XYZ file of N, CA and C in Angstrom:
633
model
N -62.287 -99.530 19.961
C -61.775 -99.211 21.252
C -61.770 -97.849 21.656
N -62.187 -97.544 23.131
C -62.588 -96.132 23.309
C -61.676 -94.967 22.861
N -60.253 -95.760 22.959
C -59.092 -94.365 22.949
C -59.440 -93.868 21.218
N -60.212 -94.584 20.410
C -60.106 -94.580 19.535
C -61.729 -93.660 18.752
N -62.350 -93.162 19.689
C -63.581 -92.730 19.752
C -63.279 -91.021 19.722
N -63.624 -90.288 18.884
C -63.716 -88.777 19.269
C -64.931 -88.195 19.819
N -64.532 -88.012 21.412
C -65.562 -87.727 22.281
C -65.904 -86.349 22.160
N -67.218 -86.102 22.288
C -67.437 -84.368 22.151
C -66.883 -83.339 22.783
N -66.186 -83.650 23.928
C -65.551 -82.650 24.692
C -64.044 -82.714 24.126
N -63.703 -83.391 23.154
C -62.185 -83.430 22.348
C -62.725 -82.284 21.140
N -63.593 -81.861 21.168
C -63.885 -81.114 19.616
C -63.048 -79.736 19.988
N -62.547 -79.285 18.848
C -61.643 -77.746 18.736
C -62.470 -76.890 19.819
N -64.023 -76.903 19.672
C -64.811 -75.523 20.476
C -65.005 -75.991 21.959
N -64.587 -77.229 22.383
C -64.952 -77.644 23.642
C -64.044 -76.766 24.766
N -64.242 -76.898 25.899
C -63.560 -76.523 27.069
C -62.146 -77.352 27.313
N -62.592 -78.696 27.505
C -61.251 -79.656 27.662
C -60.338 -79.481 26.535
N -60.779 -78.935 25.391
C -59.646 -78.749 24.224
C -58.924 -77.645 24.461
N -59.515 -76.700 24.940
C -58.874 -75.170 25.264
C -58.026 -75.583 26.177
N -58.329 -76.252 27.156
C -57.530 -76.505 28.375
C -56.332 -77.241 27.863
N -56.286 -78.246 27.097
C -55.469 -79.105 26.681
C -54.443 -78.400 26.041
N -54.674 -77.347 24.889
C -54.001 -76.783 23.963
C -53.309 -75.745 25.296
N -53.753 -75.122 26.008
C -53.375 -74.359 27.072
C -52.092 -75.173 28.107
N -52.565 -76.046 28.193
C -51.306 -77.242 29.001
C -49.899 -77.460 28.167
N -50.254 -77.747 27.075
C -49.211 -78.004 26.063
C -48.598 -76.584 25.908
N -49.121 -75.508 25.488
C -48.272 -74.427 24.986
C -47.604 -73.916 26.531
N -48.062 -74.451 27.759
C -47.260 -74.040 28.961
C -45.947 -75.002 28.618
N -46.161 -76.306 28.348
C -44.999 -77.400 28.730
C -43.942 -76.878 27.674
N -44.530 -76.233 26.475
C -43.459 -76.167 25.602
C -42.778 -74.891 26.006
N -43.071 -74.150 26.916
C -42.164 -73.135 27.274
C -41.496 -73.362 28.828
N -41.435 -74.687 29.081
C -41.251 -75.253 30.398
C -39.958 -75.640 30.161
N -38.740 -75.059 30.696
C -37.475 -75.310 30.712
C -37.283 -75.831 32.079
N -36.355 -77.394 31.853
C -35.917 -78.025 33.324
C -34.632 -78.624 32.667
N -34.340 -79.078 31.979
C -33.216 -79.743 31.884
C -32.913 -80.170 30.563
N -31.581 -79.989 29.811
C -31.486 -80.513 28.783
C -29.752 -80.628 28.349
N -29.395 -81.258 27.448
C -27.903 -81.440 26.697
C -27.665 -80.049 26.341
N -26.337 -79.593 26.266
C -25.920 -78.800 25.741
C -24.124 -78.635 25.194
N -23.845 -77.662 24.470
C -22.141 -77.829 24.172
C -21.780 -76.483 24.830
N -20.620 -76.537 24.973
C -19.779 -75.562 25.543
C -19.487 -74.926 24.351
N -19.671 -73.477 24.216
C -18.757 -72.799 23.184
C -17.521 -71.726 23.916
N -17.736 -71.260 25.220
C -16.569 -70.932 25.649
C -16.611 -70.795 27.027
N -15.290 -71.019 27.631
C -15.228 -71.108 29.296
C -14.161 -70.031 29.752
N -14.970 -69.497 30.845
C -14.159 -68.387 31.886
C -13.914 -69.189 33.026
N -12.286 -69.405 33.010
C -11.977 -70.267 34.227
C -12.053 -69.209 35.333
N -11.373 -67.657 35.266
C -11.586 -67.214 36.277
C -13.171 -67.309 37.012
N -14.171 -67.156 36.295
C -15.555 -66.887 36.857
C -15.819 -68.552 37.058
N -15.682 -69.511 36.503
C -15.824 -70.797 36.743
C -17.441 -70.639 35.457
N -17.387 -70.219 34.598
C -18.849 -69.844 33.923
C -18.533 -70.617 32.667
N -19.631 -70.915 31.663
C -19.551 -71.340 30.564
C -20.686 -70.539 29.677
N -20.423 -70.510 28.259
C -21.380 -69.798 27.187
C -22.000 -71.160 26.626
N -23.064 -71.797 26.623
C -23.328 -73.063 25.913
C -24.496 -72.797 24.889
N -24.425 -73.725 24.130
C -25.666 -73.828 23.102
C -26.613 -74.875 23.115
N -27.614 -74.974 23.866
C -28.427 -76.084 23.638
C -28.820 -76.736 22.838
N -28.799 -78.070 22.863
C -28.515 -79.631 21.965
C -29.856 -79.903 21.528
N -30.924 -79.361 22.310
C -32.225 -79.929 21.809
C -33.086 -78.538 21.084
N -33.527 -78.897 20.173
C -34.238 -77.542 19.588
C -35.657 -77.590 20.235
N -36.348 -76.196 20.123
C -37.616 -75.698 20.879
C -38.519 -76.066 19.939
N -39.891 -76.903 20.393
C -40.844 -77.007 19.479
C -41.781 -75.896 19.216
N -42.242 -75.356 18.261
C -42.778 -74.127 18.260
C -44.465 -74.824 18.379
N -45.419 -74.027 18.439
C -47.302 -73.848 18.435
C -47.235 -74.970 17.354
N -46.547 -74.175 16.078
C -46.996 -75.048 14.946
C -46.696 -76.121 14.423
N -46.069 -76.806 15.618
C -45.156 -78.039 15.235
C -43.927 -78.253 14.635
N -43.578 -76.784 14.186
C -41.924 -76.646 13.495
C -41.198 -76.620 14.706
N -39.756 -76.887 14.338
C -38.506 -76.951 15.421
C -37.647 -75.735 14.949
N -37.163 -75.339 16.286
C -36.159 -73.975 15.941
C -34.887 -73.844 16.942
N -33.564 -73.860 16.678
C -32.691 -73.925 17.624
C -32.795 -72.576 18.783
N -32.610 -73.073 19.957
C -32.509 -72.161 21.122
C -31.427 -71.267 21.104
N -31.303 -70.321 21.522
C -30.126 -69.315 21.338
C -29.447 -69.530 22.675
N -28.025 -69.327 22.307
C -26.936 -69.485 23.156
C -27.241 -68.868 24.696
N -26.734 -69.801 25.743
C -27.096 -68.960 26.931
C -25.602 -68.552 27.622
N -25.601 -67.474 28.264
C -24.311 -67.039 28.417
C -23.907 -66.845 29.778
N -22.740 -67.257 30.244
C -22.342 -66.846 31.785
C -22.875 -67.879 32.768
N -23.273 -69.167 32.429
C -23.629 -70.307 33.110
C -23.131 -70.469 34.158
N -22.947 -70.394 35.306
C -22.438 -71.264 36.599
C -22.154 -72.675 36.277
N -20.713 -73.039 36.297
C -20.680 -74.546 36.263
C -20.628 -74.947 37.763
N -21.296 -76.490 37.654
C -21.298 -77.128 38.910
C -19.973 -77.551 39.109
N -19.466 -77.603 40.627
C -18.296 -77.647 40.999
C -18.712 -78.901 42.205
N -18.225 -80.077 41.936
C -18.594 -81.004 42.975
C -17.516 -80.700 44.307
N -18.174 -80.658 45.539
C -17.028 -80.235 46.490
C -17.920 -80.341 47.850
N -16.945 -80.169 48.802
C -17.371 -79.662 50.540
C -16.499 -79.546 51.597
N -16.233 -79.393 52.109
C -15.364 -79.184 53.147
C -14.281 -78.344 52.797
N -14.540 -77.461 51.969
C -13.488 -76.912 51.533
C -12.424 -77.433 50.255
N -12.986 -78.381 49.894
C -12.242 -79.336 49.064
C -13.005 -79.499 47.535
N -12.815 -79.711 46.399
C -13.354 -79.337 45.085
C -12.689 -80.087 43.833
N -13.564 -80.664 42.935
C -13.160 -80.917 41.815
C -13.442 -80.377 40.305
N -12.778 -79.569 39.830
C -12.877 -78.931 38.867
C -12.295 -79.399 37.562
N -12.622 -79.186 36.499
C -12.643 -79.551 34.863
C -12.008 -78.457 34.300
N -11.064 -78.633 33.354
C -10.683 -77.741 32.156
C -11.406 -77.766 31.329
N -12.441 -77.093 31.262
C -13.517 -77.147 30.287
C -13.006 -76.314 28.833
N -13.224 -76.538 27.707
C -13.017 -75.883 26.424
C -14.129 -76.183 25.415
N -14.081 -75.420 24.389
C -15.319 -75.266 23.301
C -15.546 -76.827 22.609
N -16.452 -77.420 22.910
C -16.817 -78.700 22.089
C -17.295 -79.828 23.473
N -16.934 -79.195 24.588
C -17.293 -79.974 25.561
C -18.644 -80.071 25.828
N -19.124 -80.933 26.496
C -20.577 -81.409 26.697
C -21.161 -81.545 28.190
N -22.702 -81.342 28.313
C -22.877 -80.983 29.472
C -24.326 -80.951 29.710
N -24.922 -80.925 30.883
C -26.448 -80.799 31.145
C -26.412 -79.315 31.507
N -27.568 -78.653 30.956
C -27.979 -77.425 31.443
C -29.164 -77.644 32.440
N -28.872 -77.232 33.557
C -29.890 -77.735 34.764
C -30.527 -76.188 34.895
N -32.037 -75.875 34.642
C -32.424 -74.844 34.768
C -33.154 -74.850 36.165
N -33.024 -73.690 36.844
C -33.719 -73.426 38.160
C -35.183 -73.166 38.018
N -35.978 -73.435 38.909
C -37.128 -72.938 38.925
C -37.355 -71.556 39.019
N -36.497 -70.650 39.558
C -36.652 -69.124 39.659
C -35.401 -68.681 39.434
N -35.427 -67.351 39.396
C -34.353 -66.388 39.134
C -33.291 -66.701 40.312
N -32.122 -66.650 39.766
C -31.093 -67.498 40.838
C -29.918 -65.910 40.596
N -30.450 -64.822 39.775
C -29.096 -63.729 39.886
C -28.869 -63.224 41.106
N -29.641 -62.928 41.736
C -29.440 -62.360 43.265
C -28.776 -63.029 44.022
N -28.980 -64.645 44.241
C -28.421 -65.603 44.934
C -27.184 -65.667 44.522
N -26.726 -65.703 43.286
C -25.390 -65.569 43.106
C -24.541 -64.750 43.537
N -25.406 -63.655 43.314
C -24.495 -62.359 43.572
C -23.790 -62.468 45.163
N -25.066 -62.789 45.983
C -25.054 -62.816 47.594
C -24.179 -64.274 47.701
N -24.212 -65.111 47.291
C -23.245 -65.841 47.562
C -21.888 -65.832 47.181
N -21.430 -65.115 45.980
C -19.809 -64.740 45.724
C -19.295 -63.869 46.643
N -20.174 -62.886 47.229
C -19.924 -62.222 48.481
C -20.033 -62.506 49.953
N -20.941 -63.422 50.300
C -21.297 -63.792 51.859
C -21.254 -64.942 52.207
N -21.070 -65.899 51.032
C -21.458 -67.399 50.954
C -22.934 -67.461 50.931
N -23.386 -69.153 51.323
C -24.760 -69.659 50.867
C -25.806 -68.760 51.938
N -26.725 -68.262 51.628
C -27.911 -67.915 52.092
C -28.855 -68.115 51.466
N -29.977 -68.076 52.087
C -31.602 -67.819 51.072
C -31.626 -66.485 50.869
N -32.010 -66.305 49.302
C -32.409 -64.987 49.039
C -33.443 -65.119 47.853
N -33.919 -64.001 47.912
C -35.540 -63.987 47.320
C -35.155 -63.788 45.825
N -36.365 -64.037 44.626
C -35.755 -64.056 43.674
C -35.812 -62.410 43.141
N -35.266 -62.319 42.237
C -34.976 -61.067 41.719
C -35.816 -60.532 40.657
N -36.520 -61.636 39.816
C -37.917 -61.282 39.018
C -38.485 -62.407 39.181
N -39.673 -62.245 38.427
C -40.914 -63.294 38.651
C -40.555 -64.402 37.765
N -39.583 -64.474 36.634
C -39.381 -65.405 35.774
C -39.190 -66.841 36.267
N -39.493 -67.739 35.624
C -39.982 -69.339 36.111
C -38.893 -69.934 34.957
N -38.151 -71.020 35.304
C -37.791 -72.083 34.322
C -37.243 -71.338 33.117
N -36.632 -70.167 33.368
C -35.543 -69.509 32.112
C -33.991 -69.784 32.481
N -33.579 -70.158 30.982
C -32.486 -70.541 30.533
C -31.293 -70.164 31.154
N -31.883 -68.356 31.408
C -30.870 -67.719 31.981
C -30.442 -67.989 33.434
N -31.580 -68.692 33.850
C -31.177 -69.199 35.479
C -30.986 -70.668 35.513
N -29.701 -71.150 34.835
C -29.344 -72.262 34.883
C -28.039 -72.475 35.228
N -27.668 -74.101 35.726
C -26.371 -74.202 35.886
C -26.010 -75.507 35.031
N -24.372 -75.859 34.822
C -24.011 -76.425 33.927
C -23.084 -77.420 34.841
N -23.736 -78.844 34.210
C -22.838 -80.282 34.891
C -22.134 -80.839 33.740
N -20.932 -80.440 33.725
C -20.209 -81.566 32.520
C -20.403 -82.789 32.534
N -20.288 -83.154 31.273
C -21.066 -84.917 31.277
C -20.116 -85.357 29.787
N -19.585 -86.445 29.869
C -19.329 -86.918 28.180
C -20.545 -87.706 27.569
N -21.353 -87.791 28.539
C -22.605 -88.977 28.089
C -22.242 -90.370 27.570
N -21.067 -91.053 28.422
C -20.762 -92.099 28.296
C -19.856 -92.187 27.074
N -19.439 -91.017 26.527
C -18.613 -91.325 25.046
C -17.042 -91.791 25.376
N -16.465 -91.529 26.900
C -15.161 -92.010 27.223
C -15.195 -93.447 27.874
N -14.430 -94.552 27.511
C -15.114 -95.696 27.801
C -13.811 -95.549 29.346
N -14.607 -96.382 30.338
C -13.810 -96.553 31.849
C -12.689 -97.281 31.522
N -11.368 -96.820 32.065
C -10.579 -97.633 32.650
C -10.718 -98.849 33.067
N -11.825 -98.910 34.080
C -11.527 -99.977 35.031
C -13.196 -100.164 35.278
N -14.066 -100.890 34.179
C -15.497 -100.905 34.606
C -15.910 -101.437 36.315
N -15.050 -101.959 36.892
C -15.461 -101.996 38.509
C -14.734 -101.321 39.465
N -14.241 -100.270 38.864
C -14.005 -99.118 39.753
C -14.092 -97.766 39.400
N -13.832 -96.991 40.460
C -13.762 -95.237 40.198
C -12.717 -95.103 39.137
N -12.949 -94.132 37.983
C -11.768 -93.825 37.220
C -11.790 -92.218 37.136
N -10.443 -91.820 37.259
C -10.193 -90.519 36.750
C -9.188 -90.803 35.495
N -9.426 -90.188 34.537
C -8.676 -90.687 33.198
C -8.825 -89.682 32.397
N -7.607 -89.983 31.189
C -8.008 -89.363 29.545
C -8.767 -90.011 29.098
N -9.158 -89.406 27.761
C -10.153 -90.199 27.071
C -9.353 -91.696 26.297
N -7.760 -91.433 25.953
C -7.587 -92.668 25.696
C -6.853 -93.659 26.679
N -7.158 -93.594 27.907
C -6.776 -94.288 28.932
C -5.311 -94.581 29.046
N -4.452 -93.614 28.316
C -2.988 -93.810 28.731
C -2.745 -93.185 30.023
N -3.748 -92.398 30.958
C -3.355 -91.861 32.269
C -4.453 -92.172 32.963
N -4.388 -92.947 34.251
C -5.466 -93.298 34.871
C -5.105 -93.127 36.181
N -6.305 -92.944 37.207
C -6.139 -93.096 38.645
C -7.280 -94.121 38.675
N -7.225 -95.148 39.308
C -8.575 -96.035 39.657
C -8.421 -96.743 40.834
N -9.800 -96.624 41.428
C -9.687 -97.089 42.772
C -10.839 -97.921 42.519
N -10.378 -99.539 43.159
C -11.235 -100.599 43.270
C -11.175 -101.336 44.463
N -12.066 -102.276 44.764
C -11.900 -103.085 46.202
C -10.973 -103.709 46.337
N -9.564 -103.634 45.477
C -8.329 -104.407 45.933
C -7.104 -103.423 46.061
N -7.769 -102.122 45.526
C -6.625 -101.242 45.919
C -6.925 -99.879 44.613
N -5.878 -99.128 44.710
C -5.600 -98.056 44.047
C -4.421 -98.534 42.758
N -4.384 -97.934 41.735
C -3.882 -98.305 40.283
C -3.496 -96.784 39.605
N -2.014 -96.625 39.866
C -1.851 -95.341 39.028
C -1.069 -95.800 37.473
N -1.500 -94.946 36.488
C -0.883 -95.270 35.490
C -0.742 -93.864 34.577
N 0.779 -93.412 34.367
C 1.269 -92.417 33.676
C 2.337 -91.743 34.800
N 2.695 -90.728 34.300
C 3.581 -90.052 34.804
C 3.161 -89.235 36.146
N 3.834 -89.293 37.712
C 3.247 -88.464 38.392
C 4.367 -87.430 39.177
N 3.967 -86.527 39.255
C 4.496 -85.460 39.601
C 4.042 -84.809 41.212
N 4.802 -84.906 42.268
C 4.480 -84.663 43.485
C 5.127 -83.452 44.111
N 4.500 -82.447 44.849
C 4.707 -81.345 45.411
C 4.658 -81.534 46.734
N 5.799 -81.817 47.597
C 5.243 -82.355 48.760
C 5.866 -83.610 49.281
N 5.819 -83.986 50.575
C 6.303 -85.131 50.948
C 5.576 -86.635 50.517
N 5.956 -87.949 50.429
C 4.981 -88.978 50.211
C 5.488 -90.049 51.450
N 4.291 -90.460 51.966
C 4.642 -91.015 52.969
C 3.795 -92.571 52.942
N 4.549 -93.492 53.119
C 4.230 -94.850 52.979
C 4.167 -95.485 53.876
N 3.435 -96.314 54.640
C 3.644 -97.013 56.033
C 4.479 -96.016 57.044
N 3.925 -94.840 57.073
C 4.436 -93.970 58.154
C 5.992 -93.971 57.703
N 6.522 -94.142 56.767
C 8.180 -93.822 56.449
C 7.868 -92.946 55.334
N 8.408 -91.544 55.304
C 8.776 -90.342 54.641
C 9.625 -90.738 53.433
N 9.143 -90.311 52.505
C 10.072 -90.166 51.207
C 11.257 -89.372 51.441
N 11.080 -88.153 51.819
C 12.078 -87.035 51.816
C 12.812 -87.070 53.084
N 12.102 -87.454 54.109
C 12.970 -87.795 55.504
C 13.534 -88.810 55.999
N 13.566 -89.944 55.645
C 13.470 -91.486 55.881
C 15.017 -91.615 55.983
N 15.428 -92.392 57.043
C 17.001 -92.853 57.233
C 16.928 -94.395 56.604
N 18.038 -95.105 56.793
C 18.130 -96.266 56.436
C 18.796 -96.729 57.561
N 18.678 -98.199 57.518
C 19.848 -99.173 58.659
C 20.847 -99.196 58.138
N 21.711 -100.053 59.155
C 23.154 -99.880 58.447
C 23.065 -101.000 57.524
N 23.939 -101.168 56.508
C 23.798 -101.931 55.215
C 25.294 -102.501 55.449
N 25.234 -103.601 54.035
C 26.761 -104.470 53.647
C 26.766 -103.448 52.715
N 28.518 -102.872 52.522
C 28.978 -101.945 51.592
C 30.434 -102.637 51.124
N 30.917 -102.596 50.203
C 32.228 -102.687 49.813
C 33.071 -101.697 48.770
N 34.089 -101.337 48.925
C 34.919 -100.402 48.085
C 36.157 -100.920 48.046
N 36.549 -101.405 46.937
C 37.810 -102.039 46.523
C 38.393 -101.345 45.706
N 38.934 -99.985 45.895
C 39.118 -99.016 45.109
C 38.488 -98.525 43.929
N 36.990 -98.827 43.746
C 36.147 -98.114 42.645
C 35.213 -98.001 43.518
N 33.851 -97.805 42.879
C 32.573 -97.123 43.375
C 32.095 -98.286 44.376
N 31.426 -97.634 45.362
C 31.042 -98.313 46.474
C 29.881 -99.061 46.192
N 29.965 -100.185 46.364
C 28.579 -101.116 46.176
C 28.038 -101.916 47.210
N 26.669 -102.298 47.346
C 26.449 -103.078 48.463
C 24.652 -102.639 48.376
N 24.431 -103.007 49.483
C 22.863 -102.373 49.943
C 22.413 -101.658 51.132
N 21.747 -100.981 51.216
C 21.585 -100.252 52.403
C 20.447 -101.164 53.173
N 20.313 -100.671 54.524
C 19.517 -101.457 55.351
C 17.778 -100.942 55.204
N 16.895 -101.464 55.845
C 15.666 -101.178 55.823
C 15.447 -99.714 56.099
N 14.554 -99.162 55.298
C 14.231 -97.497 55.551
C 13.250 -97.306 56.767
N 13.434 -96.239 57.324
C 12.503 -96.050 58.461
C 12.441 -94.600 58.795
């Protein structure tokens, strides 16, 4: 077969071989995305220190652990002033997503003035220092309901599940503020007249429908 033939331009001294080695060396140093483990979390800045979970391959074919990456911004899903944040701890996992260019100046300006385009501060490209962290359990947590959207803890003792048929909540619920159901306030509703009895003891009976 043709793939088994050692063509002349694949010889170590050929230009094709030299270009192939150059390409492989470039790809070996190209960081794009990889799983990682949280080593520390800064809740104030919403950043993590992480250990990449995939070893790098050296040019001689050997493997080596990558160094820890510090103060990586955590990706927070959100919009219109609303956001979802996770209380990360050491040992949590996720994806290290590496930017094409230096993000240092962008992050500085974003914290001060909000989102706007900035020039890269250095010429570095695909550097682990220019990464974002996306939390993920990588499928380790079983879904409370495979047919719905689940917000839950790992043992499913607490669940908030949205399906086509409605919303199911499992666990204690603490509410700060009012709860309104079909336009009726839990805090401020009144009841229509009901039936009561007081025969020298406790008042018993039924209240009317809340409104």
